[in-house]
mmCIF file of C-alpha atoms in Angstrom:
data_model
loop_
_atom_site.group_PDB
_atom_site.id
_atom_site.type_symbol
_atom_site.label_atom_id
_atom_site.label_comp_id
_atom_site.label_asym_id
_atom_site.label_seq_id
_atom_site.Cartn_x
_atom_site.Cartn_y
_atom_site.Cartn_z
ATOM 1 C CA UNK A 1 -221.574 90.016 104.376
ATOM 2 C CA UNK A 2 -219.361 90.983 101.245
ATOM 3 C CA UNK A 3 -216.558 89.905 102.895
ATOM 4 C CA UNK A 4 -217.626 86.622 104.331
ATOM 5 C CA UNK A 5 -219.279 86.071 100.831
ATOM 6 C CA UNK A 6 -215.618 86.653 99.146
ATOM 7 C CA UNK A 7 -213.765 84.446 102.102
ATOM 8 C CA UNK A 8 -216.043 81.715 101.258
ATOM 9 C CA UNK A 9 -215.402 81.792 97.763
ATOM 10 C CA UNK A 10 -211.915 81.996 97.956
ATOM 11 C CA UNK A 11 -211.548 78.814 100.477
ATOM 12 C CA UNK A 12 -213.807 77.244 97.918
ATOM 13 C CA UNK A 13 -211.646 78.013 95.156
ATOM 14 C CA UNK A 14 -208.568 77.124 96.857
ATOM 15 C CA UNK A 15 -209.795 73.770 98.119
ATOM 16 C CA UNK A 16 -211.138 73.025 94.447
ATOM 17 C CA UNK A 17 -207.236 73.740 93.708
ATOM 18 C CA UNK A 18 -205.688 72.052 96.654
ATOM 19 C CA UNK A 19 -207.629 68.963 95.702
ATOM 20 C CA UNK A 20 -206.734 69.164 92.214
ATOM 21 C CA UNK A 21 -203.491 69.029 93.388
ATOM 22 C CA UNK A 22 -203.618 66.465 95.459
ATOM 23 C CA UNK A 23 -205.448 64.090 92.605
ATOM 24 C CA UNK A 24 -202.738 65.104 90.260
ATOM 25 C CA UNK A 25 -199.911 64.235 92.396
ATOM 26 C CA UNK A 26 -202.058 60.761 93.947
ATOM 27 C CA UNK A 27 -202.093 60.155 90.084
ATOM 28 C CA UNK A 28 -198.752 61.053 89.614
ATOM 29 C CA UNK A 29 -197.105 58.824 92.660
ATOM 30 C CA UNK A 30 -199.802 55.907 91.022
ATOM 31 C CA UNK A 31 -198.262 55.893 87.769
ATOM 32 C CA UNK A 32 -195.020 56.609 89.270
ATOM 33 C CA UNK A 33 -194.772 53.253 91.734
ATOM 34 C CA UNK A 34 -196.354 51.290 88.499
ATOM 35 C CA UNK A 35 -193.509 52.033 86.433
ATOM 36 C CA UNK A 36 -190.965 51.403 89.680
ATOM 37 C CA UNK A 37 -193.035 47.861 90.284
ATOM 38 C CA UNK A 38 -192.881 47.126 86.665
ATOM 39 C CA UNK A 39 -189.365 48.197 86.506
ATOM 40 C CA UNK A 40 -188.374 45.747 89.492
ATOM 41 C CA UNK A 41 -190.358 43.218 88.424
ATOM 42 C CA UNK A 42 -188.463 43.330 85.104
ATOM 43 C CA UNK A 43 -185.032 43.150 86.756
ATOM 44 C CA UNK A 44 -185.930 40.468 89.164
ATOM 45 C CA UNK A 45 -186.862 38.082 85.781
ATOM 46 C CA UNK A 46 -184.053 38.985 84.355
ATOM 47 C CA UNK A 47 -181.865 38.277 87.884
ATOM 48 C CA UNK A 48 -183.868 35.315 88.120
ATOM 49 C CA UNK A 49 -183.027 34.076 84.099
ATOM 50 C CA UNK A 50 -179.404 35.173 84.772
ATOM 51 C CA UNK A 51 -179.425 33.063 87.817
ATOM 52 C CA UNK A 52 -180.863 30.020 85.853
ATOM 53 C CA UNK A 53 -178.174 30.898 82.770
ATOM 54 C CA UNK A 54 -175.516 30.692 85.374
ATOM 55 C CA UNK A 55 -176.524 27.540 87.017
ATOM 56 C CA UNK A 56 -177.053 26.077 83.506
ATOM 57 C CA UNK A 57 -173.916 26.645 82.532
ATOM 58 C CA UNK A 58 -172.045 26.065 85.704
ATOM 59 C CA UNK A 59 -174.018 22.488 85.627
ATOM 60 C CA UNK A 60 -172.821 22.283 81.877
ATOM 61 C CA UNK A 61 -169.146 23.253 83.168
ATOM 62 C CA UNK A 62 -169.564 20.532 86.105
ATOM 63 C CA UNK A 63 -170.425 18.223 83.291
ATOM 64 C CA UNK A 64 -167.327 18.597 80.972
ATOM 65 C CA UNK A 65 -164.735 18.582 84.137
ATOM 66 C CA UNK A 66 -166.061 15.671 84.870
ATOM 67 C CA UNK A 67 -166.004 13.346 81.396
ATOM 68 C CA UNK A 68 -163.010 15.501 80.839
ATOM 69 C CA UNK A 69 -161.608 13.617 84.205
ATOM 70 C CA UNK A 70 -163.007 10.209 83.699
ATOM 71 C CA UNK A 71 -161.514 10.540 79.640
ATOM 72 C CA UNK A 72 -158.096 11.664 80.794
ATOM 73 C CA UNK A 73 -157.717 8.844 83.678
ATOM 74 C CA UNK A 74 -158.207 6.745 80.837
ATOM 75 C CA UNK A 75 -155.554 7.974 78.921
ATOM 76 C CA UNK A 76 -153.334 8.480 81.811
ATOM 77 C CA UNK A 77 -153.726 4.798 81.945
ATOM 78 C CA UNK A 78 -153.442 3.853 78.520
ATOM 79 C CA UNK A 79 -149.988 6.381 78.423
ATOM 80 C CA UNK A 80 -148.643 4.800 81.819
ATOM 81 C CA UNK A 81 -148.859 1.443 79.990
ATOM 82 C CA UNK A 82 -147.522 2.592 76.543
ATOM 83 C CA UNK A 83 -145.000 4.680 78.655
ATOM 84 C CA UNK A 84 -143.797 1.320 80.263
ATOM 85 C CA UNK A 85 -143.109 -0.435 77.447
ATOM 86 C CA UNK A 86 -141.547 2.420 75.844
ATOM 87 C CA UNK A 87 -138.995 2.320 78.856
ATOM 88 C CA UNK A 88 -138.679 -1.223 78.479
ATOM 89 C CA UNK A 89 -137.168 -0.952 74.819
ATOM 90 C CA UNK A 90 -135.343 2.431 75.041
ATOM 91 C CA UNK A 91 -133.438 0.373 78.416
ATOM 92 C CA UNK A 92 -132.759 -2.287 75.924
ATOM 93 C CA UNK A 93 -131.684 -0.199 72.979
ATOM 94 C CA UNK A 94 -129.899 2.103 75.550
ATOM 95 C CA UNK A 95 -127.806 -0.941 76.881
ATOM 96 C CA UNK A 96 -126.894 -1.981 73.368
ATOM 97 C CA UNK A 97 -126.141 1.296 72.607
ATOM 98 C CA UNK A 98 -123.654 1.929 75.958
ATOM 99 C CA UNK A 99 -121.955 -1.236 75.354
ATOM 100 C CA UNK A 100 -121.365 -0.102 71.793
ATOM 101 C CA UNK A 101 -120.277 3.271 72.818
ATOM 102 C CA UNK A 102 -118.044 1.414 75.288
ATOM 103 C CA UNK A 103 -115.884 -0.262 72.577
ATOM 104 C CA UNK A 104 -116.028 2.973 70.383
ATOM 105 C CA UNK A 105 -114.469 5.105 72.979
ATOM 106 C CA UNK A 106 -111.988 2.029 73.734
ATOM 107 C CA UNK A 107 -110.894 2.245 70.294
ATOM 108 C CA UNK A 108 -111.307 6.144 70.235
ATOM 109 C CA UNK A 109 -108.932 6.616 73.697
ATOM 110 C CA UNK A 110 -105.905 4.793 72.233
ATOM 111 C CA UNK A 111 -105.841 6.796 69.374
ATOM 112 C CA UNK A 112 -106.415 9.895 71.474
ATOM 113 C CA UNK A 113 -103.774 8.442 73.621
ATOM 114 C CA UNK A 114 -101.490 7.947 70.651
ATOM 115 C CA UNK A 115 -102.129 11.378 69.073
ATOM 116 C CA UNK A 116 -101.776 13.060 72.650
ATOM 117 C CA UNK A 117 -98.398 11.468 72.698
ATOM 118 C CA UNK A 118 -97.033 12.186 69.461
ATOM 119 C CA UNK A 119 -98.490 16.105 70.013
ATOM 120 C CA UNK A 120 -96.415 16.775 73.291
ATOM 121 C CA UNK A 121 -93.575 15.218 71.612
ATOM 122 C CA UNK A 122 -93.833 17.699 68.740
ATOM 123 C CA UNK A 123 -95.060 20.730 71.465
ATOM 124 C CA UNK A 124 -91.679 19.731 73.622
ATOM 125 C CA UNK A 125 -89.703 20.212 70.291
ATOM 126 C CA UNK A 126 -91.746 23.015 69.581
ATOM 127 C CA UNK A 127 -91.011 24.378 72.803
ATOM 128 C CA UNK A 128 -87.541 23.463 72.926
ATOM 129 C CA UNK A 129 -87.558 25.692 69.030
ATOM 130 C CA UNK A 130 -88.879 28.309 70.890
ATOM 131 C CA UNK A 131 -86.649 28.274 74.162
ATOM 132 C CA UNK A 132 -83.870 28.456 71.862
ATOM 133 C CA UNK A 133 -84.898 31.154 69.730
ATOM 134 C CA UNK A 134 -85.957 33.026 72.806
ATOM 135 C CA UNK A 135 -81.921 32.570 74.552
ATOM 136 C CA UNK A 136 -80.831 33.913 70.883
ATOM 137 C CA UNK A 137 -82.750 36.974 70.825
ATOM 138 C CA UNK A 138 -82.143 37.602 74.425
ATOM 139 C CA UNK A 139 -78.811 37.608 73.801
ATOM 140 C CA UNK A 140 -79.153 39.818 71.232
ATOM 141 C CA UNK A 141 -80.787 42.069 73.431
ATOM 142 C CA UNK A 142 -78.182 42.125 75.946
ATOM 143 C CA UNK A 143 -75.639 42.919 73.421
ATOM 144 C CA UNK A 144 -77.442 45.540 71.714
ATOM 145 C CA UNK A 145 -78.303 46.860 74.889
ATOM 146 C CA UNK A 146 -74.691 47.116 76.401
ATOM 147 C CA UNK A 147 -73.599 48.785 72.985
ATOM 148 C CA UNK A 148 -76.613 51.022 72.737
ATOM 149 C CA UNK A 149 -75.500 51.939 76.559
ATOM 150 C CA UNK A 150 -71.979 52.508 75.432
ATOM 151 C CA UNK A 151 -72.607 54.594 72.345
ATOM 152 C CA UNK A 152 -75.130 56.769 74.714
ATOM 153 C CA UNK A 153 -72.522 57.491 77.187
ATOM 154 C CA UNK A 154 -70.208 58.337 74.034
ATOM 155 C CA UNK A 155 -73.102 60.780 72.569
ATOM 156 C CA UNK A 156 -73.539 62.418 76.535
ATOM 157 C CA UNK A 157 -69.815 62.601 76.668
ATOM 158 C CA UNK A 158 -69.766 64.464 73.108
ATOM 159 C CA UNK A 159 -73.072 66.409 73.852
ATOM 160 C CA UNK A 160 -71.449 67.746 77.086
ATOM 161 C CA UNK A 161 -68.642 68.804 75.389
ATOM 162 C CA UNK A 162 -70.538 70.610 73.009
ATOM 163 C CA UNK A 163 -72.712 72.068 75.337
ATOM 164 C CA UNK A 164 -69.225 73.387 76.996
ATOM 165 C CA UNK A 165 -68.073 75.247 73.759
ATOM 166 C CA UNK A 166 -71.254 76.620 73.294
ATOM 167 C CA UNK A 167 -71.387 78.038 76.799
ATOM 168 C CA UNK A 168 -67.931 79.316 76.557
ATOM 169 C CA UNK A 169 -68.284 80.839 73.080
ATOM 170 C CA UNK A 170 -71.664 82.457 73.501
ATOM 171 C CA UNK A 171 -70.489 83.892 77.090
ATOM 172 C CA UNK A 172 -67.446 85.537 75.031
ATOM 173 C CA UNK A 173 -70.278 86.891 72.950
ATOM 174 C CA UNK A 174 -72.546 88.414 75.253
ATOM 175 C CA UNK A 175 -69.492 89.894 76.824
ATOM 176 C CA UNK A 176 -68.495 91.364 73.714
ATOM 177 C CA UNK A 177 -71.780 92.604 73.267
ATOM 178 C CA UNK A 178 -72.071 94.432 76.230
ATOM 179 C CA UNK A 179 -68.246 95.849 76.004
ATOM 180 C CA UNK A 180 -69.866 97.391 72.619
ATOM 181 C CA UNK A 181 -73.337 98.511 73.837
ATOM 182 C CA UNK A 182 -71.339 100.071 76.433
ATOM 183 C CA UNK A 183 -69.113 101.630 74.130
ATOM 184 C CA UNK A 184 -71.836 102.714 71.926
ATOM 185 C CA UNK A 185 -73.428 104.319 75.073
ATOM 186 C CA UNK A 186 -70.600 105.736 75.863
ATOM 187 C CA UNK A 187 -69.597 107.609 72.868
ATOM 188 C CA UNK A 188 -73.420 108.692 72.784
ATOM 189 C CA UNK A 189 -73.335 110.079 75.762
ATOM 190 C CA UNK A 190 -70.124 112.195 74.587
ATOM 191 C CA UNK A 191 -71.954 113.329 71.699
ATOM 192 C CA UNK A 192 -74.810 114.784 73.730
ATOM 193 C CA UNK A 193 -72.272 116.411 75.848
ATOM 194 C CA UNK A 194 -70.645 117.933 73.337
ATOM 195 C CA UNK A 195 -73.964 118.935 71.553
ATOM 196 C CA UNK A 196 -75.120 120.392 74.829
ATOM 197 C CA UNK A 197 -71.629 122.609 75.271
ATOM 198 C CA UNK A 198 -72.058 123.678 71.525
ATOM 199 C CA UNK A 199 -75.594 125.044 72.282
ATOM 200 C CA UNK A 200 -74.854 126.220 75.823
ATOM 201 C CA UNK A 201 -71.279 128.243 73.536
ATOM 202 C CA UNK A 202 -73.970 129.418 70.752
ATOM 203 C CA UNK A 203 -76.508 130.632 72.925
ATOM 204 C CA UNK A 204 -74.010 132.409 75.357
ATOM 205 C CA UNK A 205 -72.255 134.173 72.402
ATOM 206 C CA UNK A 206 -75.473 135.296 70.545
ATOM 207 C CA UNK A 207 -76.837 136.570 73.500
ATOM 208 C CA UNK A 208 -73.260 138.270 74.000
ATOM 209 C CA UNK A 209 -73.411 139.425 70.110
ATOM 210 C CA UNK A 210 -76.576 140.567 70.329
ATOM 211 C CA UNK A 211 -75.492 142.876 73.087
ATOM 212 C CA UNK A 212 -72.510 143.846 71.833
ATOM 213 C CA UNK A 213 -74.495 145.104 68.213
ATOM 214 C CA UNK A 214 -76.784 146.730 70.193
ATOM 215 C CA UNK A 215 -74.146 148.794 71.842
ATOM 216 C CA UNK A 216 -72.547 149.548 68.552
ATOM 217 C CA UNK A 217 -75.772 150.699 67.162
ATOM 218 C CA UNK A 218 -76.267 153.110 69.633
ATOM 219 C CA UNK A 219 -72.828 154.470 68.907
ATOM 220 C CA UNK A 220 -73.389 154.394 65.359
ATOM 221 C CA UNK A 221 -75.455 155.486 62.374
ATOM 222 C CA UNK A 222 -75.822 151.975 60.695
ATOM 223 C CA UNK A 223 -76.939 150.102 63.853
ATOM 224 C CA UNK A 224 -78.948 147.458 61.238
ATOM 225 C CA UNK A 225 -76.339 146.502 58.863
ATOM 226 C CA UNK A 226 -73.739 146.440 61.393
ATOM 227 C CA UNK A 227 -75.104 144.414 63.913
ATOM 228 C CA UNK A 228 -75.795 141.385 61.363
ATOM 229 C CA UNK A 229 -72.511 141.980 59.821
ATOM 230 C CA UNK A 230 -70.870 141.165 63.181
ATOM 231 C CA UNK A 231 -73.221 138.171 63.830
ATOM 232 C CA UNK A 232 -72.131 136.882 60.466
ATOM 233 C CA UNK A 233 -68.969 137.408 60.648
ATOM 234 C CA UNK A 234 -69.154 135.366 64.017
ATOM 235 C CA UNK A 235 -71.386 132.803 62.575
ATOM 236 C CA UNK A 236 -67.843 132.439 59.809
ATOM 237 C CA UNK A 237 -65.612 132.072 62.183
ATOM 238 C CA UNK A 238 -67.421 129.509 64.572
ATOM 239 C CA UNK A 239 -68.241 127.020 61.403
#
């Protein structure tokens, strides 16, 4: 009985809830889809005045084009006429113009013609001047040229010449240098021979003096002062 007491209160409680719920979130949805209708209601005036601005002011557009069109065939008009007559003179001053021009450049080609002529008759003198003067220095040319050719074949002639002597000479030269070097060698190479025989003769006779003092001072009773006395006496003699 507790139990069924405490179930019944609960699903009481929690359909009090639930339905609170539920009225919250009706009321919630209500206001919600007001504020959408309002919202959409509010756009579709303001489509509908931006429709009616649009039309209003593609009428007012329509409007202009057309007294815009109307005005300028008007003008179109009034400028073909005005453009007519404007043709009309500028043929007529035109024609007095060309026929004016005409006689000018009459006038204008036989002095052209007459300045033409006089100018190739002072270009052929020119030219003529300048032929002349070109044959002159050619010539010129041609003579230095042959002398300048002449003089070169004297300077190879005298160069080879040189170059000949100066061959010759500095072969004797070389040769003369090597006959010396080779002298030079040579008597070096006698000096070491004889420098080599010297110390080969020294060596051989100390060693032979040496020996020969040592015999004497075993014979003797001044082996000291006789042995050096016989080296120096040798030493004497060889210098």
């Amino acid at each position: 009985a507790q139990f069924v007491r405490s179930r019944r209160a609960a699903v009481t409680i929690q359909a009090a809830y639930r339905g609170h719920c539920v009225r919250k979130n009706l009321k919630t949805q209500r206001n919600a889809v007001l504020v959408i209708s309002r919202a959409f209601l509010a756009w579709k005036r303001r489509k509908e005045a931006a429709g009616f601005r649009r039309r209003r002011r593609a009428t007012v557009i329509l409007q202009r084009r057309s007294r815009a069109t109307t005005a300028g065939r008007k003008e179109r008009a009034q400028f073909v006429r005005s453009r007519r007559a404007a043709v009309t003179i500028q043929a007529a001053y035109r024609g007095h113009c060309v026929r004016k021009n005409l006689k000018t450049q009459r006038n204008a080609v036989l002095v052209i013609s007459r300045a033409f002529l006089a100018w190739k008759r002072r270009k052929e003198a020119a030219g003529f001047r300048r032929r002349r003067r070109a044959t002159v220095i050619l010539q010129r040319r041609s003579r230095a040229t042959t002398a300048g050719r002449k003089e070169r074949a004297q300077f190879v002639r005298s160069r080879k010449a040189a170059i000949t002597v100066q061959a010759v000479f500095r072969g004797w030269l070389v040769r003369r240098q090597i006959e010396e070097e080779k002298a030079q060698r040579k008597a070096l190479e006698e000096c070491r021979r004889c420098r080599a025989t010297a110390a080969h003769c020294w060596h051989s006779s100390r060693s032979f003096l040496c020996a020969f003092s040592s015999s004497i001072c075993l014979r003797t009773s001044q082996p000291r002062n006789t042995a050096w006395t016989v080296i120096a006496a040798f030493r004497d003699r060889t210098n």
